[in-house]
């Protein structure tokens, strides 16, 4: 007999998310803005190249890319007292509004003939100031609107939208840049954030968030909550190490392709496309992990990712290393969904925005710092040994985290009824 499909799609873990009366109004705006961000990956460095002096392209491209993300760490602290306790939709909406305004100022300055590379970097930095709060707002909104059992599928939907955008956005940006110019791709990115801000304003009730926290709250309250909770602190350290150790891969991969494999940039694009496709599949699959123990799954992702990266460092043939890199993308993709679900279930919705913003402020620095380390590592060891070192270190990180998790579990003291009286799930 053919399988009964009468309950599909309602049997899918994603149905409660995409059918939610409020979330379903926001998801299209999120998809549009994610595509805009995907296009910015190409447009931001390209416009920097066009504006910078010819002998300083590399420096200004690096500054522009950093300006588009890193200032969010500053914004987490500077605006902590003002934004702590705000509702998820309000935080995400303010981030989208600031991004739309700051990015729109770039083509306006171009039209006025005053756009310089320095002004460009300043406007990019301004656009990123609330980015950690906006990301925190999206995941807080999930916790506000959905019961805990639906948090992981909802996080996976957000991750899948972002994953699709990283695949579709860059080639679309390339087409649009050749047709209209990079500054107008930035303008389109601004328009996508304006659409998202309008979506938050019209699709969600203004009183949909938690109560506002006290006015005298510390600017660093989110960091304090994480520091006091061993489980959250351990998760942050694991994420920081995981992302930091992946940073050198961005430096090693291009040199590995050219020097070790004697291939062109086309093969590098194929590697990243394979990683992206694997990530998209992994993002879709993440919602089906909701019955798995989240902490064990999160640690297992780190170990599995490191193992999947080993063939590149060991010099495996292309027929092995390319599928392995795609597998690494598949394993990597659910990490954000599972780690965010752990934060969502461990923190009240009142504290969650500040906690997630603090988490994001630290993690946004992890990959750039790892990338900076990648230059000296590749220079000293070579690209393939660097990839091997990163893979082995990531596996070791996951195993150490697993050892700590086991020791914490064994340290819990049962009461006479056999119920644990200390520790957190």
mmCIF file of N, CA and C in Angstrom, residues 60-116:
data_model
loop_
_atom_site.group_PDB
_atom_site.id
_atom_site.type_symbol
_atom_site.label_atom_id
_atom_site.label_comp_id
_atom_site.label_asym_id
_atom_site.label_seq_id
_atom_site.Cartn_x
_atom_site.Cartn_y
_atom_site.Cartn_z
ATOM 1 N N UNK A 60 41.116 48.137 2.848
ATOM 2 C CA UNK A 60 39.770 48.717 2.919
ATOM 3 C C UNK A 60 38.679 47.668 2.748
ATOM 4 N N UNK A 61 38.945 46.644 1.958
ATOM 5 C CA UNK A 61 37.959 45.556 1.841
ATOM 6 C C UNK A 61 37.801 44.857 3.190
ATOM 7 N N UNK A 62 38.923 44.596 3.859
ATOM 8 C CA UNK A 62 38.848 43.961 5.173
ATOM 9 C C UNK A 62 38.113 44.850 6.171
ATOM 10 N N UNK A 63 38.389 46.158 6.146
ATOM 11 C CA UNK A 63 37.707 47.080 7.046
ATOM 12 C C UNK A 63 36.213 47.133 6.769
ATOM 13 N N UNK A 64 35.841 47.127 5.491
ATOM 14 C CA UNK A 64 34.424 47.180 5.147
ATOM 15 C C UNK A 64 33.695 45.931 5.613
ATOM 16 N N UNK A 65 34.293 44.759 5.392
ATOM 17 C CA UNK A 65 33.655 43.521 5.824
ATOM 18 C C UNK A 65 33.541 43.461 7.347
ATOM 19 N N UNK A 66 34.584 43.932 8.043
ATOM 20 C CA UNK A 66 34.514 43.957 9.502
ATOM 21 C C UNK A 66 33.462 44.950 9.981
ATOM 22 N N UNK A 67 33.369 46.096 9.320
ATOM 23 C CA UNK A 67 32.413 47.125 9.727
ATOM 24 C C UNK A 67 30.973 46.652 9.580
ATOM 25 N N UNK A 68 30.729 45.714 8.679
ATOM 26 C CA UNK A 68 29.365 45.252 8.443
ATOM 27 C C UNK A 68 28.877 44.310 9.539
ATOM 28 N N UNK A 69 29.786 43.853 10.420
ATOM 29 C CA UNK A 69 29.379 42.900 11.464
ATOM 30 C C UNK A 69 29.907 43.243 12.855
ATOM 31 N N UNK A 70 31.185 43.567 12.980
ATOM 32 C CA UNK A 70 31.845 43.659 14.284
ATOM 33 C C UNK A 70 31.255 44.732 15.202
ATOM 34 N N UNK A 71 30.819 45.907 14.714
ATOM 35 C CA UNK A 71 30.270 46.916 15.640
ATOM 36 C C UNK A 71 29.074 46.448 16.451
ATOM 37 N N UNK A 72 28.462 45.346 16.063
ATOM 38 C CA UNK A 72 27.345 44.840 16.869
ATOM 39 C C UNK A 72 27.798 44.484 18.280
ATOM 40 N N UNK A 73 29.072 44.093 18.434
ATOM 41 C CA UNK A 73 29.583 43.800 19.774
ATOM 42 C C UNK A 73 29.589 45.061 20.633
ATOM 43 N N UNK A 74 29.942 46.193 20.037
ATOM 44 C CA UNK A 74 29.906 47.470 20.755
ATOM 45 C C UNK A 74 28.472 47.844 21.099
ATOM 46 N N UNK A 75 27.570 47.656 20.148
ATOM 47 C CA UNK A 75 26.174 48.000 20.370
ATOM 48 C C UNK A 75 25.530 47.201 21.489
ATOM 49 N N UNK A 76 26.004 45.980 21.676
ATOM 50 C CA UNK A 76 25.454 45.153 22.759
ATOM 51 C C UNK A 76 25.662 45.809 24.116
ATOM 52 N N UNK A 77 26.844 46.384 24.316
ATOM 53 C CA UNK A 77 27.159 47.017 25.598
ATOM 54 C C UNK A 77 26.591 48.433 25.666
ATOM 55 N N UNK A 78 26.791 49.218 24.615
ATOM 56 C CA UNK A 78 26.388 50.628 24.636
ATOM 57 C C UNK A 78 24.881 50.783 24.830
ATOM 58 N N UNK A 79 24.102 49.913 24.174
ATOM 59 C CA UNK A 79 22.654 50.046 24.245
ATOM 60 C C UNK A 79 22.012 49.037 25.202
ATOM 61 N N UNK A 80 22.848 48.375 26.027
ATOM 62 C CA UNK A 80 22.324 47.343 26.906
ATOM 63 C C UNK A 80 21.256 47.839 27.848
ATOM 64 N N UNK A 81 21.484 48.968 28.504
ATOM 65 C CA UNK A 81 20.516 49.483 29.474
ATOM 66 C C UNK A 81 19.217 49.899 28.791
ATOM 67 N N UNK A 82 19.316 50.453 27.596
ATOM 68 C CA UNK A 82 18.134 50.920 26.877
ATOM 69 C C UNK A 82 17.296 49.777 26.341
ATOM 70 N N UNK A 83 17.938 48.720 25.872
ATOM 71 C CA UNK A 83 17.223 47.683 25.130
ATOM 72 C C UNK A 83 16.913 46.440 25.946
ATOM 73 N N UNK A 84 17.558 46.261 27.091
ATOM 74 C CA UNK A 84 17.307 45.059 27.880
ATOM 75 C C UNK A 84 15.838 44.993 28.285
ATOM 76 N N UNK A 85 15.197 43.848 28.052
ATOM 77 C CA UNK A 85 13.806 43.641 28.421
ATOM 78 C C UNK A 85 12.807 44.037 27.361
ATOM 79 N N UNK A 86 13.255 44.575 26.243
ATOM 80 C CA UNK A 86 12.334 44.896 25.153
ATOM 81 C C UNK A 86 11.843 43.607 24.506
ATOM 82 N N UNK A 87 10.686 43.684 23.850
ATOM 83 C CA UNK A 87 10.142 42.520 23.170
ATOM 84 C C UNK A 87 10.945 42.148 21.941
ATOM 85 N N UNK A 88 10.838 40.884 21.542
ATOM 86 C CA UNK A 88 11.606 40.400 20.407
ATOM 87 C C UNK A 88 11.310 41.138 19.120
ATOM 88 N N UNK A 89 10.025 41.383 18.823
ATOM 89 C CA UNK A 89 9.661 42.072 17.593
ATOM 90 C C UNK A 89 10.179 43.500 17.587
ATOM 91 N N UNK A 90 10.151 44.159 18.741
ATOM 92 C CA UNK A 90 10.627 45.535 18.824
ATOM 93 C C UNK A 90 12.129 45.601 18.562
ATOM 94 N N UNK A 91 12.887 44.701 19.178
ATOM 95 C CA UNK A 91 14.332 44.691 18.964
ATOM 96 C C UNK A 91 14.685 44.410 17.503
ATOM 97 N N UNK A 92 14.059 43.379 16.944
ATOM 98 C CA UNK A 92 14.345 43.032 15.549
ATOM 99 C C UNK A 92 13.916 44.152 14.613
ATOM 100 N N UNK A 93 12.803 44.796 14.924
ATOM 101 C CA UNK A 93 12.326 45.896 14.084
ATOM 102 C C UNK A 93 13.253 47.091 14.133
ATOM 103 N N UNK A 94 13.763 47.429 15.317
ATOM 104 C CA UNK A 94 14.699 48.552 15.416
ATOM 105 C C UNK A 94 15.990 48.258 14.663
ATOM 106 N N UNK A 95 16.482 47.031 14.759
ATOM 107 C CA UNK A 95 17.684 46.663 14.006
ATOM 108 C C UNK A 95 17.445 46.801 12.507
ATOM 109 N N UNK A 96 16.312 46.308 12.031
ATOM 110 C CA UNK A 96 16.006 46.410 10.601
ATOM 111 C C UNK A 96 15.879 47.863 10.170
ATOM 112 N N UNK A 97 15.283 48.702 11.018
ATOM 113 C CA UNK A 97 15.122 50.119 10.676
ATOM 114 C C UNK A 97 16.473 50.818 10.585
ATOM 115 N N UNK A 98 17.353 50.572 11.567
ATOM 116 C CA UNK A 98 18.676 51.189 11.530
ATOM 117 C C UNK A 98 19.456 50.716 10.315
ATOM 118 N N UNK A 99 19.390 49.427 10.027
ATOM 119 C CA UNK A 99 20.107 48.917 8.850
ATOM 120 C C UNK A 99 19.589 49.570 7.571
ATOM 121 N N UNK A 100 18.273 49.669 7.449
ATOM 122 C CA UNK A 100 17.687 50.269 6.247
ATOM 123 C C UNK A 100 18.151 51.712 6.088
ATOM 124 N N UNK A 101 18.124 52.491 7.170
ATOM 125 C CA UNK A 101 18.481 53.908 7.081
ATOM 126 C C UNK A 101 19.969 54.099 6.778
ATOM 127 N N UNK A 102 20.837 53.362 7.507
ATOM 128 C CA UNK A 102 22.274 53.531 7.314
ATOM 129 C C UNK A 102 22.717 53.063 5.928
ATOM 130 N N UNK A 103 22.174 51.933 5.467
ATOM 131 C CA UNK A 103 22.544 51.442 4.135
ATOM 132 C C UNK A 103 21.971 52.328 3.035
ATOM 133 N N UNK A 104 20.766 52.872 3.240
ATOM 134 C CA UNK A 104 20.188 53.764 2.232
ATOM 135 C C UNK A 104 21.004 55.041 2.094
ATOM 136 N N UNK A 105 21.687 55.444 3.170
ATOM 137 C CA UNK A 105 22.517 56.649 3.090
ATOM 138 C C UNK A 105 23.690 56.471 2.135
ATOM 139 N N UNK A 106 24.089 55.227 1.859
ATOM 140 C CA UNK A 106 25.233 54.989 0.959
ATOM 141 C C UNK A 106 24.905 55.386 -0.478
ATOM 142 N N UNK A 107 23.825 54.875 -1.085
ATOM 143 C CA UNK A 107 23.515 55.349 -2.445
ATOM 144 C C UNK A 107 23.127 56.825 -2.488
ATOM 145 N N UNK A 108 22.533 57.346 -1.407
ATOM 146 C CA UNK A 108 22.220 58.776 -1.377
ATOM 147 C C UNK A 108 23.500 59.614 -1.400
ATOM 148 N N UNK A 109 24.503 59.182 -0.633
ATOM 149 C CA UNK A 109 25.785 59.883 -0.663
ATOM 150 C C UNK A 109 26.447 59.759 -2.026
ATOM 151 N N UNK A 110 26.273 58.621 -2.669
ATOM 152 C CA UNK A 110 26.802 58.426 -4.029
ATOM 153 C C UNK A 110 26.154 59.400 -5.005
ATOM 154 N N UNK A 111 24.824 59.541 -4.911
ATOM 155 C CA UNK A 111 24.122 60.464 -5.802
ATOM 156 C C UNK A 111 24.553 61.905 -5.561
ATOM 157 N N UNK A 112 24.859 62.230 -4.292
ATOM 158 C CA UNK A 112 25.288 63.581 -3.955
ATOM 159 C C UNK A 112 26.759 63.823 -4.279
ATOM 160 N N UNK A 113 27.460 62.776 -4.672
ATOM 161 C CA UNK A 113 28.865 62.910 -5.027
ATOM 162 C C UNK A 113 29.800 63.043 -3.850
ATOM 163 N N UNK A 114 29.376 62.594 -2.653
ATOM 164 C CA UNK A 114 30.214 62.746 -1.458
ATOM 165 C C UNK A 114 30.633 61.405 -0.862
ATOM 166 N N UNK A 115 30.354 60.311 -1.548
ATOM 167 C CA UNK A 115 30.669 58.998 -0.988
ATOM 168 C C UNK A 115 32.153 58.703 -1.136
ATOM 169 N N UNK A 116 32.842 58.614 -0.017
ATOM 170 C CA UNK A 116 34.250 58.234 0.023
ATOM 171 C C UNK A 116 34.368 56.877 0.715
#
